[in-house]
Amino acid sequence: MNHIKNPSVVLSILALCGCVSCDRPTTMGLGECVVLLHGLNRSSLSMEIMDYELTERGFVVANIDYPSTDFTIEELAPMAVESGLKQCASNGSAPTVHFVTHSMGGIIVRQYFANNELDSLGRVVMLAPPNQGSNAVDVLQNVPGFEWLNGPAGFQLGKGEESVPLSLPAPDFEFAVIAGNRTIDPVTSAVLENPDDGKVSVSDTKLDGMSDFRVVGASHTFIMQKGDVIQLVDNFLRYGSFDRPY
C-alpha cells in the first residue's frame, strides 16, 4: 500500500479538489477493508486521494499496484484481487472487504468473482467502468503505439470478439456505478457516443443489477480524485446507496 508522507501537501490538494469540505460521516473507526484497483496504464498513485480520504473516514485501505499493461485481464484478475485480499487479511481490518475500482479495475473485479467466491465480500463501486466495452478500443486499436501503451488487456476492452466485459455474466455481488460526462480527450471522444468521459460513453458504463448509478461532471482521468465522487463512494460503502438514508 502506498502511504502519503506529507499530509499538509495532501490537504492542499484535497482542498483544490473539494475533498476537505466533504461532509464526513460521524461514524469513525469502521475498520472494514477497502481494496482500491486502478485502471489501465495507471498506478496506485492515481488512487492516493481516494486512499487518504477513505482512511480518514475510518476504513482500512489496500491501494493495490498491478502491472496493468503486461498481461491479459484473465491473468491480471487473480494477481490484483488476491493481492488486495492478502493485504486486508494482514492489516487487522474487520472481515468485510469492499472494492473501489477505476475503469478496467471494475472489469478485473468482475472477471475474478465470475470464477471465485468470497463470503466476506461487501460492496463494490465502479468508477467509469467499460462494462459494455468501449468503441474507442475498436476504432483506435490499429493506431501505431496502441499495443505499446495498453498491452494485451487494452485489446480486450472493446465491443468485438475479444471483449472481456461483454463475455462476463452480470455480477452476483452488490455494486454501483459512477460515470463521468466531461472529456479532456476530444480525439477519443469523437468516436464515442455522447455523453462520454473521454474514454467510455456513459451508456457503456451501465450494467444489469446495479444497486445505484450516478453521472458526475468528471473526466475519465480524474474522476477518482473528485470530492463529490469520494463522498458518493463513502455513502455507498456504508449504506448501499449514493444517498444517505437520513
PDB file of C-alpha atoms in Angstrom:
ATOM      1  CA  MET A   1       0.000   0.000   0.000  1.00  0.00           C
ATOM      2  CA  ASN A   2       1.265   3.462  -0.772  1.00  0.00           C
ATOM      3  CA  HIS A   3       1.182   5.893   2.152  1.00  0.00           C
ATOM      4  CA  ILE A   4       1.084   9.654   1.859  1.00  0.00           C
ATOM      5  CA  LYS A   5       4.060  11.035   3.683  1.00  0.00           C
ATOM      6  CA  ASN A   6       3.161  14.723   3.818  1.00  0.00           C
ATOM      7  CA  PRO A   7      -0.429  15.273   4.995  1.00  0.00           C
ATOM      8  CA  SER A   8      -0.172  19.058   4.682  1.00  0.00           C
ATOM      9  CA  VAL A   9       0.574  18.761   0.971  1.00  0.00           C
ATOM     10  CA  VAL A  10      -2.269  16.326   0.514  1.00  0.00           C
ATOM     11  CA  LEU A  11      -4.679  18.599   2.367  1.00  0.00           C
ATOM     12  CA  SER A  12      -3.812  21.388  -0.043  1.00  0.00           C
ATOM     13  CA  ILE A  13      -4.548  19.088  -2.973  1.00  0.00           C
ATOM     14  CA  LEU A  14      -7.777  17.924  -1.374  1.00  0.00           C
ATOM     15  CA  ALA A  15      -8.909  21.487  -0.817  1.00  0.00           C
ATOM     16  CA  LEU A  16      -8.499  22.173  -4.530  1.00  0.00           C
ATOM     17  CA  CYS A  17     -10.446  19.012  -5.366  1.00  0.00           C
ATOM     18  CA  GLY A  18     -13.192  19.846  -2.900  1.00  0.00           C
ATOM     19  CA  CYS A  19     -12.459  16.820  -0.690  1.00  0.00           C
ATOM     20  CA  VAL A  20     -11.662  18.579   2.565  1.00  0.00           C
ATOM     21  CA  SER A  21     -15.055  20.259   2.578  1.00  0.00           C
ATOM     22  CA  CYS A  22     -16.898  16.951   2.148  1.00  0.00           C
ATOM     23  CA  ASP A  23     -19.497  16.292   4.819  1.00  0.00           C
ATOM     24  CA  ARG A  24     -17.830  13.363   6.537  1.00  0.00           C
ATOM     25  CA  PRO A  25     -19.940  10.829   8.429  1.00  0.00           C
ATOM     26  CA  THR A  26     -19.641  10.982  12.197  1.00  0.00           C
ATOM     27  CA  THR A  27     -19.110   7.210  12.443  1.00  0.00           C
ATOM     28  CA  MET A  28     -15.352   6.711  12.526  1.00  0.00           C
ATOM     29  CA  GLY A  29     -13.289   3.595  13.111  1.00  0.00           C
ATOM     30  CA  LEU A  30     -15.463   1.477  10.848  1.00  0.00           C
ATOM     31  CA  GLY A  31     -12.465  -0.775  10.292  1.00  0.00           C
ATOM     32  CA  GLU A  32     -13.727  -2.511   7.158  1.00  0.00           C
ATOM     33  CA  CYS A  33     -11.177  -3.011   4.391  1.00  0.00           C
ATOM     34  CA  VAL A  34     -11.470  -1.299   1.013  1.00  0.00           C
ATOM     35  CA  VAL A  35      -9.373  -2.571  -1.898  1.00  0.00           C
ATOM     36  CA  LEU A  36      -8.586   0.108  -4.486  1.00  0.00           C
ATOM     37  CA  LEU A  37      -7.843  -1.045  -8.041  1.00  0.00           C
ATOM     38  CA  HIS A  38      -6.600   1.487 -10.582  1.00  0.00           C
ATOM     39  CA  GLY A  39      -7.296   1.418 -14.298  1.00  0.00           C
ATOM     40  CA  LEU A  40      -5.348   0.511 -17.420  1.00  0.00           C
ATOM     41  CA  ASN A  41      -1.958   2.165 -17.801  1.00  0.00           C
ATOM     42  CA  ARG A  42      -2.289   3.822 -14.382  1.00  0.00           C
ATOM     43  CA  SER A  43      -0.828   3.073 -10.957  1.00  0.00           C
ATOM     44  CA  SER A  44      -1.839   3.177  -7.313  1.00  0.00           C
ATOM     45  CA  LEU A  45      -0.702   6.810  -7.281  1.00  0.00           C
ATOM     46  CA  SER A  46      -3.876   7.700  -9.175  1.00  0.00           C
ATOM     47  CA  MET A  47      -5.897   6.416  -6.197  1.00  0.00           C
ATOM     48  CA  GLU A  48      -3.885   8.183  -3.461  1.00  0.00           C
ATOM     49  CA  ILE A  49      -6.510  10.837  -2.722  1.00  0.00           C
ATOM     50  CA  MET A  50      -9.216   8.176  -2.510  1.00  0.00           C
ATOM     51  CA  ASP A  51      -6.894   6.176  -0.227  1.00  0.00           C
ATOM     52  CA  TYR A  52      -6.306   9.156   2.064  1.00  0.00           C
ATOM     53  CA  GLU A  53      -9.952  10.183   2.278  1.00  0.00           C
ATOM     54  CA  LEU A  54     -11.347   6.703   2.947  1.00  0.00           C
ATOM     55  CA  THR A  55      -8.679   6.133   5.588  1.00  0.00           C
ATOM     56  CA  GLU A  56      -9.667   9.392   7.267  1.00  0.00           C
ATOM     57  CA  ARG A  57     -13.277   8.194   7.279  1.00  0.00           C
ATOM     58  CA  GLY A  58     -12.451   5.046   9.221  1.00  0.00           C
ATOM     59  CA  PHE A  59     -11.848   2.440   6.523  1.00  0.00           C
ATOM     60  CA  VAL A  60      -8.702   0.338   6.257  1.00  0.00           C
ATOM     61  CA  VAL A  61      -7.423   0.759   2.707  1.00  0.00           C
ATOM     62  CA  ALA A  62      -5.370  -1.536   0.482  1.00  0.00           C
ATOM     63  CA  ASN A  63      -4.290   0.539  -2.523  1.00  0.00           C
ATOM     64  CA  ILE A  64      -3.039  -2.061  -4.987  1.00  0.00           C
ATOM     65  CA  ASP A  65      -0.455  -1.606  -7.718  1.00  0.00           C
ATOM     66  CA  TYR A  66      -0.586  -4.187 -10.502  1.00  0.00           C
ATOM     67  CA  PRO A  67       1.087  -4.383 -13.959  1.00  0.00           C
ATOM     68  CA  SER A  68      -1.992  -3.459 -15.999  1.00  0.00           C
ATOM     69  CA  THR A  69      -0.239  -3.337 -19.380  1.00  0.00           C
ATOM     70  CA  ASP A  70       1.770  -6.567 -19.072  1.00  0.00           C
ATOM     71  CA  PHE A  71      -0.909  -9.270 -19.001  1.00  0.00           C
ATOM     72  CA  THR A  72      -4.414 -10.179 -20.103  1.00  0.00           C
ATOM     73  CA  ILE A  73      -7.417  -9.415 -17.903  1.00  0.00           C
ATOM     74  CA  GLU A  74      -7.730 -13.125 -17.079  1.00  0.00           C
ATOM     75  CA  GLU A  75      -4.156 -13.104 -15.760  1.00  0.00           C
ATOM     76  CA  LEU A  76      -4.445  -9.748 -14.001  1.00  0.00           C
ATOM     77  CA  ALA A  77      -7.630 -10.576 -12.092  1.00  0.00           C
ATOM     78  CA  PRO A  78      -6.206 -13.063  -9.548  1.00  0.00           C
ATOM     79  CA  MET A  79      -2.980 -11.098  -9.369  1.00  0.00           C
ATOM     80  CA  ALA A  80      -4.665  -7.823  -8.397  1.00  0.00           C
ATOM     81  CA  VAL A  81      -7.644  -9.037  -6.376  1.00  0.00           C
ATOM     82  CA  GLU A  82      -5.757 -11.610  -4.333  1.00  0.00           C
ATOM     83  CA  SER A  83      -3.047  -9.071  -3.553  1.00  0.00           C
ATOM     84  CA  GLY A  84      -5.766  -6.856  -2.108  1.00  0.00           C
ATOM     85  CA  LEU A  85      -7.315  -9.708  -0.138  1.00  0.00           C
ATOM     86  CA  LYS A  86      -3.943 -10.616   1.352  1.00  0.00           C
ATOM     87  CA  GLN A  87      -3.345  -7.036   2.449  1.00  0.00           C
ATOM     88  CA  CYS A  88      -6.782  -6.894   4.046  1.00  0.00           C
ATOM     89  CA  ALA A  89      -6.168 -10.177   5.867  1.00  0.00           C
ATOM     90  CA  SER A  90      -2.854  -8.959   7.261  1.00  0.00           C
ATOM     91  CA  ASN A  91      -3.777  -5.456   8.380  1.00  0.00           C
ATOM     92  CA  GLY A  92      -6.192  -6.235  11.197  1.00  0.00           C
ATOM     93  CA  SER A  93      -9.307  -4.912   9.474  1.00  0.00           C
ATOM     94  CA  ALA A  94     -12.856  -6.101  10.039  1.00  0.00           C
ATOM     95  CA  PRO A  95     -13.793  -9.185   7.968  1.00  0.00           C
ATOM     96  CA  THR A  96     -15.824  -7.357   5.304  1.00  0.00           C
ATOM     97  CA  VAL A  97     -13.882  -6.448   2.152  1.00  0.00           C
ATOM     98  CA  HIS A  98     -15.158  -3.770  -0.248  1.00  0.00           C
ATOM     99  CA  PHE A  99     -13.741  -2.760  -3.636  1.00  0.00           C
ATOM    100  CA  VAL A 100     -13.490   0.647  -5.287  1.00  0.00           C
ATOM    101  CA  THR A 101     -12.294   0.426  -8.859  1.00  0.00           C
ATOM    102  CA  HIS A 102     -11.404   2.754 -11.695  1.00  0.00           C
ATOM    103  CA  SER A 103     -12.017   1.863 -15.347  1.00  0.00           C
ATOM    104  CA  MET A 104     -10.526  -1.575 -16.122  1.00  0.00           C
ATOM    105  CA  GLY A 105     -10.260  -2.235 -12.380  1.00  0.00           C
ATOM    106  CA  GLY A 106     -14.010  -2.870 -12.409  1.00  0.00           C
ATOM    107  CA  ILE A 107     -13.650  -5.453 -15.170  1.00  0.00           C
ATOM    108  CA  ILE A 108     -10.900  -7.155 -13.197  1.00  0.00           C
ATOM    109  CA  VAL A 109     -13.225  -7.495 -10.196  1.00  0.00           C
ATOM    110  CA  ARG A 110     -15.996  -8.837 -12.429  1.00  0.00           C
ATOM    111  CA  GLN A 111     -13.577 -11.321 -14.005  1.00  0.00           C
ATOM    112  CA  TYR A 112     -12.327 -12.557 -10.637  1.00  0.00           C
ATOM    113  CA  PHE A 113     -15.712 -13.016  -8.989  1.00  0.00           C
ATOM    114  CA  ALA A 114     -17.169 -14.685 -12.057  1.00  0.00           C
ATOM    115  CA  ASN A 115     -14.888 -17.592 -11.107  1.00  0.00           C
ATOM    116  CA  ASN A 116     -14.358 -17.184  -7.369  1.00  0.00           C
ATOM    117  CA  GLU A 117     -16.462 -16.680  -4.255  1.00  0.00           C
ATOM    118  CA  LEU A 118     -15.720 -14.630  -1.148  1.00  0.00           C
ATOM    119  CA  ASP A 119     -18.023 -14.892   1.862  1.00  0.00           C
ATOM    120  CA  SER A 120     -16.696 -11.614   3.259  1.00  0.00           C
ATOM    121  CA  LEU A 121     -17.254  -9.634   0.051  1.00  0.00           C
ATOM    122  CA  GLY A 122     -19.002  -6.363   0.808  1.00  0.00           C
ATOM    123  CA  ARG A 123     -19.898  -3.687  -1.746  1.00  0.00           C
ATOM    124  CA  VAL A 124     -18.220  -2.615  -4.974  1.00  0.00           C
ATOM    125  CA  VAL A 125     -18.151   0.867  -6.507  1.00  0.00           C
ATOM    126  CA  MET A 126     -17.010   1.030 -10.125  1.00  0.00           C
ATOM    127  CA  LEU A 127     -15.789   4.403 -11.392  1.00  0.00           C
ATOM    128  CA  ALA A 128     -16.050   4.864 -15.184  1.00  0.00           C
ATOM    129  CA  PRO A 129     -16.026   1.123 -15.966  1.00  0.00           C
ATOM    130  CA  PRO A 130     -16.263  -0.026 -19.614  1.00  0.00           C
ATOM    131  CA  ASN A 131     -18.941  -2.560 -18.665  1.00  0.00           C
ATOM    132  CA  GLN A 132     -20.247  -2.733 -22.244  1.00  0.00           C
ATOM    133  CA  GLY A 133     -16.796  -2.289 -23.767  1.00  0.00           C
ATOM    134  CA  SER A 134     -15.572   0.930 -25.337  1.00  0.00           C
ATOM    135  CA  ASN A 135     -15.938   1.759 -29.004  1.00  0.00           C
ATOM    136  CA  ALA A 136     -12.698   3.719 -28.718  1.00  0.00           C
ATOM    137  CA  VAL A 137     -10.777   0.434 -28.472  1.00  0.00           C
ATOM    138  CA  ASP A 138     -12.331  -0.943 -31.652  1.00  0.00           C
ATOM    139  CA  VAL A 139     -11.632   2.247 -33.602  1.00  0.00           C
ATOM    140  CA  LEU A 140      -8.165   3.043 -32.279  1.00  0.00           C
ATOM    141  CA  GLN A 141      -6.559  -0.369 -31.719  1.00  0.00           C
ATOM    142  CA  ASN A 142      -4.799  -0.291 -35.091  1.00  0.00           C
ATOM    143  CA  VAL A 143      -3.238   3.108 -34.431  1.00  0.00           C
ATOM    144  CA  PRO A 144       0.553   2.780 -34.034  1.00  0.00           C
ATOM    145  CA  GLY A 145       1.514   2.693 -30.375  1.00  0.00           C
ATOM    146  CA  PHE A 146      -1.819   1.341 -29.086  1.00  0.00           C
ATOM    147  CA  GLU A 147      -0.362  -2.012 -28.043  1.00  0.00           C
ATOM    148  CA  TRP A 148       2.739  -0.407 -26.572  1.00  0.00           C
ATOM    149  CA  LEU A 149       0.608   1.916 -24.416  1.00  0.00           C
ATOM    150  CA  ASN A 150      -2.143  -0.502 -23.416  1.00  0.00           C
ATOM    151  CA  GLY A 151      -0.722  -4.009 -23.615  1.00  0.00           C
ATOM    152  CA  PRO A 152      -2.791  -7.171 -24.190  1.00  0.00           C
ATOM    153  CA  ALA A 153      -5.562  -6.112 -21.804  1.00  0.00           C
ATOM    154  CA  GLY A 154      -6.206  -2.999 -23.887  1.00  0.00           C
ATOM    155  CA  PHE A 155      -7.448  -5.088 -26.808  1.00  0.00           C
ATOM    156  CA  GLN A 156      -9.919  -6.862 -24.503  1.00  0.00           C
ATOM    157  CA  LEU A 157     -11.882  -3.737 -23.586  1.00  0.00           C
ATOM    158  CA  GLY A 158     -13.680  -3.157 -26.874  1.00  0.00           C
ATOM    159  CA  LYS A 159     -17.005  -4.403 -28.189  1.00  0.00           C
ATOM    160  CA  GLY A 160     -15.711  -7.038 -30.609  1.00  0.00           C
ATOM    161  CA  GLU A 161     -14.991 -10.757 -30.342  1.00  0.00           C
ATOM    162  CA  GLU A 162     -12.166 -10.232 -27.842  1.00  0.00           C
ATOM    163  CA  SER A 163     -14.346  -8.206 -25.457  1.00  0.00           C
ATOM    164  CA  VAL A 164     -13.991  -9.449 -21.891  1.00  0.00           C
ATOM    165  CA  PRO A 165     -16.659  -7.130 -20.427  1.00  0.00           C
ATOM    166  CA  LEU A 166     -19.261  -8.449 -22.861  1.00  0.00           C
ATOM    167  CA  SER A 167     -18.297 -12.067 -22.140  1.00  0.00           C
ATOM    168  CA  LEU A 168     -18.776 -11.832 -18.392  1.00  0.00           C
ATOM    169  CA  PRO A 169     -22.018 -12.606 -16.549  1.00  0.00           C
ATOM    170  CA  ALA A 170     -23.840  -9.963 -14.554  1.00  0.00           C
ATOM    171  CA  PRO A 171     -22.253  -9.720 -11.089  1.00  0.00           C
ATOM    172  CA  ASP A 172     -23.906 -11.508  -8.179  1.00  0.00           C
ATOM    173  CA  PHE A 173     -22.460  -9.036  -5.665  1.00  0.00           C
ATOM    174  CA  GLU A 174     -23.786  -5.646  -4.565  1.00  0.00           C
ATOM    175  CA  PHE A 175     -22.367  -2.896  -6.764  1.00  0.00           C
ATOM    176  CA  ALA A 176     -22.898   0.638  -8.014  1.00  0.00           C
ATOM    177  CA  VAL A 177     -21.514   2.657 -10.923  1.00  0.00           C
ATOM    178  CA  ILE A 178     -20.370   6.274 -11.216  1.00  0.00           C
ATOM    179  CA  ALA A 179     -19.903   7.617 -14.754  1.00  0.00           C
ATOM    180  CA  GLY A 180     -18.323  10.865 -15.906  1.00  0.00           C
ATOM    181  CA  ASN A 181     -19.652  13.157 -18.625  1.00  0.00           C
ATOM    182  CA  ARG A 182     -16.714  15.529 -19.170  1.00  0.00           C
ATOM    183  CA  THR A 183     -13.787  14.992 -21.514  1.00  0.00           C
ATOM    184  CA  ILE A 184     -10.252  16.276 -21.902  1.00  0.00           C
ATOM    185  CA  ASP A 185      -9.656  13.977 -24.884  1.00  0.00           C
ATOM    186  CA  PRO A 186     -11.583  15.341 -27.892  1.00  0.00           C
ATOM    187  CA  VAL A 187      -9.918  12.898 -30.308  1.00  0.00           C
ATOM    188  CA  THR A 188     -11.162   9.803 -28.485  1.00  0.00           C
ATOM    189  CA  SER A 189     -14.476  11.447 -27.647  1.00  0.00           C
ATOM    190  CA  ALA A 190     -15.111  11.869 -31.359  1.00  0.00           C
ATOM    191  CA  VAL A 191     -15.593   8.098 -31.726  1.00  0.00           C
ATOM    192  CA  LEU A 192     -17.743   7.697 -28.612  1.00  0.00           C
ATOM    193  CA  GLU A 193     -21.462   8.064 -28.110  1.00  0.00           C
ATOM    194  CA  ASN A 194     -22.227  11.245 -26.183  1.00  0.00           C
ATOM    195  CA  PRO A 195     -22.141  11.915 -23.326  1.00  0.00           C
ATOM    196  CA  ASP A 196     -18.768  10.403 -22.521  1.00  0.00           C
ATOM    197  CA  ASP A 197     -15.776  10.930 -20.258  1.00  0.00           C
ATOM    198  CA  GLY A 198     -13.120  10.822 -22.972  1.00  0.00           C
ATOM    199  CA  LYS A 199     -12.638   7.054 -22.828  1.00  0.00           C
ATOM    200  CA  VAL A 200     -16.041   5.480 -22.181  1.00  0.00           C
ATOM    201  CA  SER A 201     -19.583   6.525 -23.055  1.00  0.00           C
ATOM    202  CA  VAL A 202     -21.917   6.975 -20.109  1.00  0.00           C
ATOM    203  CA  SER A 203     -24.256   4.367 -21.581  1.00  0.00           C
ATOM    204  CA  ASP A 204     -21.417   1.823 -21.729  1.00  0.00           C
ATOM    205  CA  THR A 205     -20.686   2.083 -18.013  1.00  0.00           C
ATOM    206  CA  LYS A 206     -24.106   0.696 -17.102  1.00  0.00           C
ATOM    207  CA  LEU A 207     -24.675  -2.922 -16.140  1.00  0.00           C
ATOM    208  CA  ASP A 208     -27.684  -5.023 -15.218  1.00  0.00           C
ATOM    209  CA  GLY A 209     -28.047  -5.435 -11.477  1.00  0.00           C
ATOM    210  CA  MET A 210     -26.679  -2.060 -10.405  1.00  0.00           C
ATOM    211  CA  SER A 211     -27.874  -1.034  -6.939  1.00  0.00           C
ATOM    212  CA  ASP A 212     -27.268   2.616  -7.790  1.00  0.00           C
ATOM    213  CA  PHE A 213     -25.994   4.764 -10.635  1.00  0.00           C
ATOM    214  CA  ARG A 214     -24.796   8.344 -10.852  1.00  0.00           C
ATOM    215  CA  VAL A 215     -23.407  10.628 -13.553  1.00  0.00           C
ATOM    216  CA  VAL A 216     -20.966  13.330 -12.407  1.00  0.00           C
ATOM    217  CA  GLY A 217     -19.145  16.170 -14.098  1.00  0.00           C
ATOM    218  CA  ALA A 218     -15.770  14.494 -14.363  1.00  0.00           C
ATOM    219  CA  SER A 219     -13.330  13.186 -16.944  1.00  0.00           C
ATOM    220  CA  HIS A 220     -12.147   9.585 -17.097  1.00  0.00           C
ATOM    221  CA  THR A 221      -8.660  10.560 -15.970  1.00  0.00           C
ATOM    222  CA  PHE A 222      -9.592  12.423 -12.811  1.00  0.00           C
ATOM    223  CA  ILE A 223     -12.969  11.031 -11.709  1.00  0.00           C
ATOM    224  CA  MET A 224     -11.470   9.163  -8.740  1.00  0.00           C
ATOM    225  CA  GLN A 225      -9.975  12.358  -7.298  1.00  0.00           C
ATOM    226  CA  LYS A 226     -13.132  14.476  -7.088  1.00  0.00           C
ATOM    227  CA  GLY A 227     -14.583  15.280  -3.696  1.00  0.00           C
ATOM    228  CA  ASP A 228     -18.191  14.647  -4.677  1.00  0.00           C
ATOM    229  CA  VAL A 229     -17.253  11.254  -6.102  1.00  0.00           C
ATOM    230  CA  ILE A 230     -15.414  10.282  -2.918  1.00  0.00           C
ATOM    231  CA  GLN A 231     -18.480  11.255  -0.910  1.00  0.00           C
ATOM    232  CA  LEU A 232     -20.698   9.080  -3.120  1.00  0.00           C
ATOM    233  CA  VAL A 233     -18.271   6.175  -2.688  1.00  0.00           C
ATOM    234  CA  ASP A 234     -18.300   6.595   1.085  1.00  0.00           C
ATOM    235  CA  ASN A 235     -22.103   6.688   1.146  1.00  0.00           C
ATOM    236  CA  PHE A 236     -22.473   3.520  -0.903  1.00  0.00           C
ATOM    237  CA  LEU A 237     -19.916   1.548   1.084  1.00  0.00           C
ATOM    238  CA  ARG A 238     -21.711   2.463   4.315  1.00  0.00           C
ATOM    239  CA  TYR A 239     -25.367   2.485   3.305  1.00  0.00           C
ATOM    240  CA  GLY A 240     -25.697   0.646  -0.008  1.00  0.00           C
ATOM    241  CA  SER A 241     -26.911   3.839  -1.672  1.00  0.00           C
ATOM    242  CA  PHE A 242     -25.330   7.012  -3.028  1.00  0.00           C
ATOM    243  CA  ASP A 243     -27.886   8.920  -0.975  1.00  0.00           C
ATOM    244  CA  ARG A 244     -27.731   8.794   2.797  1.00  0.00           C
ATOM    245  CA  PRO A 245     -30.766   7.255   4.496  1.00  0.00           C
ATOM    246  CA  TYR A 246     -31.396  10.432   6.535  1.00  0.00           C
TER     247      TYR A 246
END
